[in-house]
Coordinates of C-alpha atoms and ligand atoms in Angstrom, one line a residue:
M3 CA 54.8 64.9 129.0
T4 CA 57.8 63.1 127.5
K5 CA 58.6 64.4 124.0
P6 CA 57.9 61.8 121.3
N7 CA 61.5 61.5 120.3
E8 CA 62.4 60.6 123.9
L9 CA 60.1 57.6 124.0
T10 CA 61.2 54.0 123.8
I11 CA 59.9 51.9 120.8
A12 CA 57.5 50.1 123.2
E13 CA 56.1 53.4 124.5
A14 CA 55.8 55.0 121.1
A15 CA 54.1 51.9 119.6
S16 CA 51.5 51.9 122.3
L17 CA 50.8 55.6 122.0
L18 CA 50.5 55.2 118.2
R19 CA 48.0 52.4 118.6
A20 CA 46.0 54.4 121.2
R21 CA 45.9 57.3 118.7
E22 CA 47.5 59.6 121.2
L23 CA 50.4 60.1 118.8
S24 CA 50.6 60.1 115.0
V25 CA 53.4 58.7 112.9
R26 CA 53.9 62.2 111.4
E27 CA 54.2 63.8 114.9
L28 CA 56.7 61.1 115.9
W29 CA 58.7 61.6 112.7
D30 CA 58.7 65.4 113.0
A31 CA 59.9 65.3 116.7
C32 CA 62.8 63.0 115.7
A33 CA 63.7 65.0 112.6
E34 CA 63.6 68.3 114.5
A35 CA 65.7 67.0 117.4
S36 CA 68.2 65.6 114.9
R37 CA 68.5 68.9 112.9
A38 CA 68.8 70.9 116.1
G39 CA 71.4 68.7 117.8
N40 CA 73.5 67.2 115.1
S41 CA 75.8 70.2 114.4
E42 CA 77.2 69.8 118.0
L43 CA 77.4 65.9 118.1
N44 CA 77.9 64.9 114.4
A45 CA 75.9 61.7 114.8
F46 CA 74.4 61.8 111.4
L47 CA 76.3 62.2 108.1
E48 CA 72.9 62.8 106.5
I49 CA 69.4 63.4 107.8
F50 CA 66.9 62.2 105.3
D51 CA 63.9 64.2 104.1
A52 CA 60.6 62.8 105.2
D53 CA 59.3 60.0 103.0
D54 CA 55.7 61.1 103.0
A55 CA 54.4 58.0 101.3
A56 CA 56.1 55.7 103.8
I57 CA 54.8 57.8 106.7
A58 CA 51.2 57.6 105.3
R59 CA 51.5 53.9 104.7
A60 CA 52.7 53.3 108.3
Q61 CA 49.8 55.4 109.7
E62 CA 47.3 53.5 107.6
R63 CA 48.6 50.2 108.7
I64 CA 48.4 51.1 112.4
D65 CA 44.9 52.5 111.8
T66 CA 43.6 49.4 110.1
E67 CA 45.6 46.6 111.8
G68 CA 45.8 48.2 115.3
P69 CA 47.6 46.0 117.8
A70 CA 48.4 43.4 115.0
A71 CA 50.6 45.9 113.1
P72 CA 54.3 45.2 113.6
L73 CA 55.8 46.9 116.7
L74 CA 58.3 48.8 114.5
C75 CA 55.6 50.3 112.2
G76 CA 56.0 54.0 112.0
I77 CA 59.2 54.0 114.2
P78 CA 62.1 56.3 113.0
L79 CA 65.4 54.5 113.1
A80 CA 69.0 55.6 112.4
M81 CA 71.2 53.4 110.2
K82 CA 75.0 53.1 110.3
D83 CA 76.5 54.4 107.0
N84 CA 77.8 50.9 106.0
I85 CA 74.2 49.4 105.7
L86 CA 72.8 49.8 102.2
I87 CA 69.4 51.6 101.7
E88 CA 68.5 51.6 98.0
G89 CA 69.0 55.0 96.4
K90 CA 70.9 56.5 99.4
I91 CA 74.6 57.1 99.7
A92 CA 76.4 54.5 101.8
S93 CA 80.0 55.8 102.3
A94 CA 81.2 53.7 105.3
A95 CA 82.4 57.2 106.4
S96 CA 85.2 57.0 103.8
K97 CA 86.2 59.4 101.1
M98 CA 86.6 56.2 99.0
L99 CA 82.8 55.7 98.8
G100 CA 81.8 59.3 99.3
N101 CA 79.6 59.2 96.2
Y102 CA 78.5 55.6 96.3
R103 CA 74.8 55.2 96.1
A104 CA 73.3 51.8 97.1
T105 CA 71.5 50.0 94.2
Y106 CA 69.7 47.6 96.5
D107 CA 68.5 47.3 100.1
A108 CA 70.4 45.3 102.7
T109 CA 68.3 42.4 103.9
V110 CA 67.9 44.0 107.3
V111 CA 66.6 47.2 105.6
K112 CA 64.2 45.1 103.5
K113 CA 62.9 43.5 106.7
L114 CA 62.5 46.8 108.5
K115 CA 60.7 48.3 105.5
Q116 CA 58.3 45.4 105.5
A117 CA 57.7 46.0 109.2
G118 CA 56.8 49.7 108.4
A119 CA 59.9 51.2 110.1
L120 CA 61.1 54.6 108.9
F121 CA 64.7 55.7 108.2
L122 CA 65.8 59.0 109.7
G123 CA 69.3 59.2 108.4
R124 CA 72.7 57.5 108.1
T125 CA 75.1 57.7 111.0
N126 CA 78.8 58.5 111.3
M127 CA 81.3 55.8 112.1
D128 CA 85.0 55.0 112.0
E129 CA 86.0 54.5 108.3
F130 CA 84.9 51.0 107.2
A131 CA 84.1 50.3 110.9
M132 CA 87.7 50.3 112.0
G133 CA 88.1 51.9 115.3
S134 CA 86.8 52.3 118.9
S135 CA 86.0 56.0 119.0
T136 CA 84.3 57.3 115.8
E137 CA 87.3 59.6 115.4
H138 CA 88.6 57.8 112.3
S139 CA 85.8 59.1 110.0
A140 CA 86.6 61.0 106.8
Y141 CA 83.7 63.4 107.9
G142 CA 84.9 64.4 111.4
A143 CA 84.5 62.8 114.8
T144 CA 81.2 62.2 116.7
R145 CA 80.9 63.6 120.2
N146 CA 79.5 61.9 123.3
P147 CA 76.3 63.7 124.6
H148 CA 77.3 62.9 128.2
D149 CA 80.5 65.1 127.8
T150 CA 81.1 66.6 124.4
R151 CA 84.9 66.6 125.0
R152 CA 84.8 62.8 124.9
V153 CA 84.3 60.2 122.2
P154 CA 81.1 58.1 122.0
G155 CA 83.1 55.0 121.4
G156 CA 83.1 53.2 118.0
S157 CA 82.8 52.3 115.4
S158 CA 79.0 52.6 115.5
G159 CA 79.4 55.9 117.5
G160 CA 77.0 57.8 115.3
S161 CA 74.2 55.2 115.8
A162 CA 74.8 55.1 119.5
V163 CA 74.7 58.9 119.9
A164 CA 71.6 59.1 117.6
V165 CA 69.8 57.0 120.2
A166 CA 71.4 58.4 123.4
A167 CA 70.7 62.0 122.3
H168 CA 67.1 61.1 121.4
F169 CA 67.3 61.8 117.7
A170 CA 66.1 58.3 116.7
L171 CA 64.2 55.8 118.9
A172 CA 66.7 53.1 118.0
A173 CA 69.4 52.3 115.5
L174 CA 71.3 49.6 113.7
G175 CA 75.1 49.3 113.9
S176 CA 77.6 46.6 113.0
D177 CA 80.0 44.8 115.3
T178 CA 83.2 43.1 114.2
G179 CA 85.1 43.3 117.5
G180 CA 82.8 45.4 119.7
S181 CA 81.5 48.2 117.6
I182 CA 77.9 48.0 118.8
R183 CA 78.6 47.1 122.4
Q184 CA 81.4 49.5 123.2
P185 CA 79.6 52.7 122.0
A186 CA 76.4 51.5 123.7
A187 CA 78.4 51.3 126.9
H188 CA 80.0 54.7 126.5
T189 CA 76.6 56.4 125.8
G190 CA 74.4 54.6 128.3
I191 CA 72.3 52.5 126.0
V192 CA 71.8 48.8 125.2
G193 CA 73.7 47.1 122.3
L194 CA 73.5 43.6 121.0
K195 CA 76.0 41.6 118.9
P196 CA 73.9 38.7 117.7
T197 CA 75.1 35.1 117.2
Y198 CA 77.2 34.9 114.0
G199 CA 74.8 34.0 111.2
A200 CA 71.6 35.0 113.1
V201 CA 71.4 38.2 111.0
S202 CA 72.0 38.5 107.3
R203 CA 75.1 40.4 106.2
S204 CA 73.8 41.0 102.7
G205 CA 74.0 44.7 102.0
L206 CA 76.5 45.4 104.8
I207 CA 79.8 46.8 103.5
A208 CA 82.1 44.1 104.7
M209 CA 85.0 44.6 107.2
G210 CA 85.8 41.1 108.5
S211 CA 83.4 38.7 107.0
S212 CA 83.8 35.9 109.6
L213 CA 83.3 38.4 112.5
D214 CA 80.8 41.0 111.2
Q215 CA 77.2 41.1 112.5
I216 CA 74.6 43.8 112.2
G217 CA 72.7 44.4 115.5
P218 CA 70.5 46.9 117.4
L219 CA 71.3 49.9 119.6
A220 CA 68.3 50.8 121.7
K221 CA 67.2 52.6 124.9
T222 CA 66.0 49.4 126.6
V223 CA 66.7 45.7 126.4
G224 CA 63.1 45.2 125.3
D225 CA 63.5 47.5 122.4
A226 CA 66.8 45.8 121.4
R227 CA 65.0 42.5 121.5
A228 CA 62.2 43.7 119.3
L229 CA 64.7 45.0 116.7
S230 CA 66.8 41.9 116.8
E231 CA 63.8 39.7 116.2
A232 CA 62.7 41.9 113.3
I233 CA 66.1 41.6 111.5
S234 CA 67.1 38.0 112.2
G235 CA 66.5 34.9 110.1
R236 CA 68.0 32.8 107.4
D237 CA 68.7 34.6 104.1
P238 CA 69.4 33.0 100.7
L239 CA 71.6 36.0 100.0
D240 CA 74.0 35.2 102.8
A241 CA 75.1 31.6 102.9
T242 CA 76.5 32.0 106.5
T243 CA 73.0 32.7 108.0
I244 CA 71.7 29.9 110.2
P245 CA 68.3 28.4 110.8
D246 CA 66.4 29.5 113.9
S247 CA 67.5 26.6 116.0
L248 CA 70.8 25.3 114.7
Y249 CA 72.1 25.2 118.3
P250 CA 70.4 23.7 121.4
V251 CA 67.5 25.8 122.6
R252 CA 68.2 27.2 126.0
P253 CA 65.1 28.8 127.6
P254 CA 66.2 31.4 130.2
K255 CA 66.1 30.1 133.8
E256 CA 64.5 32.2 136.5
H257 CA 67.6 32.1 138.5
M258 CA 70.8 32.1 136.5
R259 CA 74.4 31.2 137.3
I260 CA 76.5 34.1 136.3
G261 CA 80.2 33.3 135.6
V262 CA 82.6 36.1 136.5
P263 CA 86.3 35.7 135.3
R264 CA 87.8 37.7 138.2
R265 CA 91.4 37.1 137.1
L266 CA 90.7 38.5 133.6
L267 CA 89.6 41.7 135.2
G268 CA 92.7 41.8 137.3
E269 CA 94.6 44.2 135.0
G270 CA 93.6 47.3 133.4
V271 CA 90.0 47.9 134.7
D272 CA 89.6 51.2 136.4
T273 CA 88.8 50.9 140.2
D274 CA 85.5 52.8 140.0
M275 CA 84.5 50.7 136.9
R276 CA 85.0 47.6 138.9
A277 CA 83.0 49.1 141.8
A278 CA 80.1 49.8 139.4
F279 CA 80.4 46.3 138.1
D280 CA 80.3 44.8 141.6
A281 CA 77.3 46.9 142.6
A282 CA 75.4 45.8 139.5
L283 CA 76.3 42.2 140.3
E284 CA 75.1 42.7 143.8
G285 CA 71.7 43.8 142.4
L286 CA 71.5 40.5 140.5
V287 CA 72.4 38.4 143.5
E288 CA 69.6 40.2 145.5
A289 CA 67.2 39.2 142.6
G290 CA 68.1 35.5 143.2
H291 CA 70.9 34.9 140.7
T292 CA 74.2 33.3 141.8
L293 CA 77.8 34.3 141.0
I294 CA 80.3 31.7 140.0
D295 CA 84.1 32.2 139.7
I296 CA 85.3 31.1 136.3
E297 CA 88.7 31.1 134.7
L298 CA 89.2 32.1 131.0
P299 CA 93.0 31.9 130.7
M300 CA 93.0 31.8 126.9
S301 CA 91.1 35.0 126.7
A302 CA 94.4 36.8 127.3
Y303 CA 95.2 35.9 123.7
A304 CA 91.9 37.0 122.1
L305 CA 93.0 40.5 121.3
A306 CA 96.2 39.4 119.6
A307 CA 94.3 36.8 117.5
Y308 CA 91.6 39.4 116.6
Y309 CA 94.2 41.9 115.4
V310 CA 95.7 39.3 113.0
I311 CA 92.4 37.8 111.7
M312 CA 90.5 41.0 111.3
P313 CA 93.2 42.9 109.2
A314 CA 93.6 39.7 107.1
E315 CA 89.9 39.8 106.2
V316 CA 90.0 43.6 105.8
S317 CA 92.8 43.4 103.3
T318 CA 90.9 41.0 101.1
N319 CA 87.5 42.7 101.5
L320 CA 88.8 46.1 100.7
A321 CA 90.7 44.9 97.6
R322 CA 87.6 45.6 95.5
L323 CA 87.9 49.3 96.3
D324 CA 90.4 50.1 93.5
G325 CA 88.9 53.1 91.9
I326 CA 87.7 51.0 88.9
R327 CA 85.2 48.5 90.2
Y328 CA 84.3 50.6 93.2
G329 CA 85.6 53.7 94.9
L330 CA 87.2 57.1 94.2
P331 CA 88.2 57.1 90.5
E332 CA 91.6 58.8 90.5
R333 CA 93.5 58.6 87.2
G334 CA 97.3 58.6 86.6
E335 CA 99.6 57.6 83.7
T336 CA 99.2 53.9 84.0
L337 CA 96.7 51.4 85.5
L338 CA 99.0 50.9 88.5
D339 CA 99.0 54.6 89.0
D340 CA 95.2 54.6 89.0
Y341 CA 95.2 52.0 91.7
L342 CA 97.8 53.7 93.8
L343 CA 96.2 57.1 93.6
S344 CA 92.7 55.9 94.3
R345 CA 93.7 53.8 97.3
T346 CA 96.1 56.4 98.7
N347 CA 93.7 59.3 98.4
G348 CA 90.5 57.3 99.1
F349 CA 91.5 55.5 102.3
G350 CA 92.4 57.1 105.6
E351 CA 95.5 56.3 107.6
E352 CA 94.0 53.6 109.9
T353 CA 92.4 51.8 106.9
R354 CA 95.8 51.7 105.1
R355 CA 97.5 50.5 108.2
R356 CA 95.2 47.5 108.5
I357 CA 95.4 46.7 104.8
L358 CA 99.2 46.5 105.1
L359 CA 99.0 44.5 108.2
G360 CA 96.5 42.1 106.7
T361 CA 98.5 41.7 103.5
F362 CA 101.6 40.9 105.6
V363 CA 100.0 38.2 107.8
L364 CA 98.6 36.5 104.7
S365 CA 101.8 36.6 102.8
S366 CA 103.3 33.2 102.0
G367 CA 106.3 33.6 104.4
Y368 CA 104.1 34.6 107.4
I369 CA 100.7 32.9 107.0
D370 CA 101.7 30.0 109.2
A371 CA 103.3 32.1 111.8
Y372 CA 100.5 34.6 112.2
Y373 CA 97.2 33.9 110.4
R374 CA 97.0 30.1 110.9
K375 CA 98.0 30.5 114.6
A376 CA 95.4 33.1 115.2
D377 CA 92.8 31.0 113.4
A378 CA 93.7 28.1 115.7
A379 CA 93.2 30.3 118.7
R380 CA 89.6 30.8 117.7
G381 CA 88.9 27.1 118.2
V382 CA 90.7 27.2 121.6
L383 CA 88.6 30.1 122.7
R384 CA 85.4 28.5 121.6
R385 CA 86.3 25.4 123.6
E386 CA 87.2 27.5 126.7
Y387 CA 83.8 29.3 126.6
G388 CA 82.1 26.0 125.9
D389 CA 83.6 24.6 129.1
A390 CA 82.7 27.7 131.1
F391 CA 79.1 27.3 129.9
A392 CA 78.9 23.9 131.5
K393 CA 79.1 25.7 134.9
A394 CA 77.5 29.1 134.1
D395 CA 74.5 30.2 132.1
V396 CA 76.0 33.6 131.3
I397 CA 79.5 35.2 131.5
A398 CA 79.7 38.8 132.8
F399 CA 82.4 41.4 132.8
P400 CA 82.5 45.2 132.1
T401 CA 82.1 46.0 128.4
T402 CA 85.2 48.3 128.5
P403 CA 88.1 48.8 130.8
S404 CA 87.3 52.5 131.4
P405 CA 84.6 55.0 130.5
A406 CA 84.6 57.2 127.4
F407 CA 87.9 58.8 126.8
A408 CA 88.7 62.3 125.6
L409 CA 88.9 63.1 121.8
G410 CA 92.5 62.7 120.7
E411 CA 93.5 60.9 123.9
K412 CA 94.3 57.5 122.2
N413 CA 96.2 58.6 119.2
D414 CA 98.6 55.7 119.1
P415 CA 96.9 52.7 117.5
L416 CA 97.9 50.2 120.2
S417 CA 96.2 52.0 123.0
M418 CA 93.1 52.3 120.9
Y419 CA 93.2 48.5 120.1
L420 CA 93.3 47.8 123.9
E421 CA 89.8 49.2 124.2
D422 CA 88.6 46.1 122.5
I423 CA 90.0 43.7 125.1
F424 CA 86.7 42.4 126.4
T425 CA 84.6 42.6 123.3
V426 CA 86.5 40.7 120.6
T427 CA 86.1 37.2 122.0
A428 CA 82.4 37.1 121.2
N429 CA 83.2 37.8 117.5
L430 CA 86.0 35.3 117.4
T431 CA 83.7 32.6 118.8
G432 CA 80.5 33.7 117.2
M433 CA 78.6 33.9 120.5
P434 CA 76.0 36.5 121.1
A435 CA 76.8 39.3 123.5
L436 CA 74.9 42.2 125.1
S437 CA 76.0 45.5 126.7
V438 CA 73.6 46.9 129.2
P439 CA 74.0 50.1 131.3
M440 CA 75.3 49.2 134.8
G441 CA 75.7 52.7 136.3
T442 CA 78.0 55.7 136.0
V443 CA 81.5 56.8 137.0
K444 CA 82.7 60.3 137.4
R445 CA 85.4 62.0 135.3
E446 CA 86.2 65.7 135.4
G447 CA 82.9 66.5 137.1
K448 CA 80.8 64.6 134.6
K449 CA 78.9 61.4 135.2
L450 CA 79.8 58.9 132.4
P451 CA 77.8 55.8 131.8
V452 CA 79.4 52.3 131.9
G453 CA 78.2 49.0 130.6
M454 CA 78.0 45.4 131.7
H455 CA 78.9 42.8 129.1
L456 CA 77.0 39.5 129.0
T457 CA 77.9 36.6 126.8
A458 CA 75.8 33.5 126.3
P459 CA 76.1 30.3 124.2
H460 CA 75.3 30.4 120.4
Q461 CA 71.7 31.4 119.8
A462 CA 70.9 31.9 123.5
E463 CA 70.0 35.6 122.9
N464 CA 66.9 35.0 125.1
V465 CA 69.2 34.3 128.0
L466 CA 70.9 37.7 127.4
F467 CA 67.6 39.5 127.1
A468 CA 66.3 38.0 130.4
L469 CA 69.4 38.8 132.4
G470 CA 69.8 42.2 130.7
A471 CA 66.3 43.0 131.8
A472 CA 67.2 41.9 135.3
V473 CA 70.1 44.4 135.3
E474 CA 67.7 47.1 134.2
K475 CA 65.2 46.2 136.9
A476 CA 67.8 46.0 139.7
R477 CA 68.8 49.6 138.8
G478 CA 65.1 50.7 138.8
R479 CA 64.7 51.1 135.0
Ligands
LIG511 N1 87.3 48.4 117.6 C1 87.5 47.2 116.9 C2 88.3 47.5 115.7 O1 88.8 48.6 115.6 C3 86.1 46.7 116.4 C4 85.5 47.4 115.3 C5 84.2 46.8 114.9 O2 83.6 46.1 115.7 N2 83.7 47.1 113.7 O3 88.6 46.7 114.9

């Protein structure tokens, strides 16, 4: 029999309701697997003790409400370390916030608690969610369970590994430029970046506020959907959240037109990645979907625009971490010394690099040349995608140019930034995007998972779930 921690949410929920599994057994299986496997993989920064009262409440609810109990009731989940859980440390994997204890629940956490979900621990990440590998953590790198010499991707690498290694049934991460989708692709699971504003950011430690979204990492598209529905919705605590149908409703069609920007894939995608992508597309064609050639010429500028806008927002969001209002309280001779010491000792190198870059692009001499141009590019990209969606229901490409890379391989920042080439556009435009496993490629004798990236118009998550499920089905999952 499958071990309880290896189940999907849907499978566990039905066993819980059939009384073939108890909430306590499920919790214990996940906690044991986490404790046994975490020293090798470093997915969790902290594994929480069992909350006996919450476990008992979840069990009672399933016993009394049966099938009417929320699907997530009694399900152990992992939380990225930048999502606040009242009373727990939330460090964003930074020394700066190493002792910071959340004084309130993030809205997503509140919603999950109401649904009866359980929290297994907080997961490792790149410091303040800046990175594509989960190597830039103040608490050591996370390793990929498919090959422990390799990174899991980032910045939600800890959350992705917690799911891929069967520690937690699913997890939440955050995505500013790809941080849910890219580690999902590198670890062989499903990751969704919701439409901007679909999920409240209240209680998420901010990176780039116009780009950030919290979203699910899960073993199946169905599980990702269940989690996404549980955490979505307008929130008075986040003025950027949107009503359920702000954008036109687009029910998924049985046969979809899949737009493929061949020219965009021309450079930089590994040959075997492209073969895996073509094979997965072939499966969709056999299932009755059609492929359409599209052009996205402006997408070539997306990465450059992202690496101007994101650091600009980082530099302002992280200004509050000065050792006085928040963060490592270092003390020198003067107030300026206090700031300098706190920020120099509290932040890691990549974080400091981005604060400097952001301060530069916002400075009065350069704001027109850099920040305003990049901001204008967002509108252009939105229009370009809007035009493409007149012809195609979904746009597909690989989530990453290559599979998971070795720890230490990308130690110059620019080569790390290039990892985000396919994922940043969805954040710049606010569109939802899903990464779903599309096969494996071989590196140094190991099979490494790779992901297909699907983008749909604003609030058309349903279209992504439908086509994502078709990709799973074509691969026999
Ligand atoms: N890898 C991207 C970056 O380093 C995206 C990070 C994220 O989505 N949080 O900025």
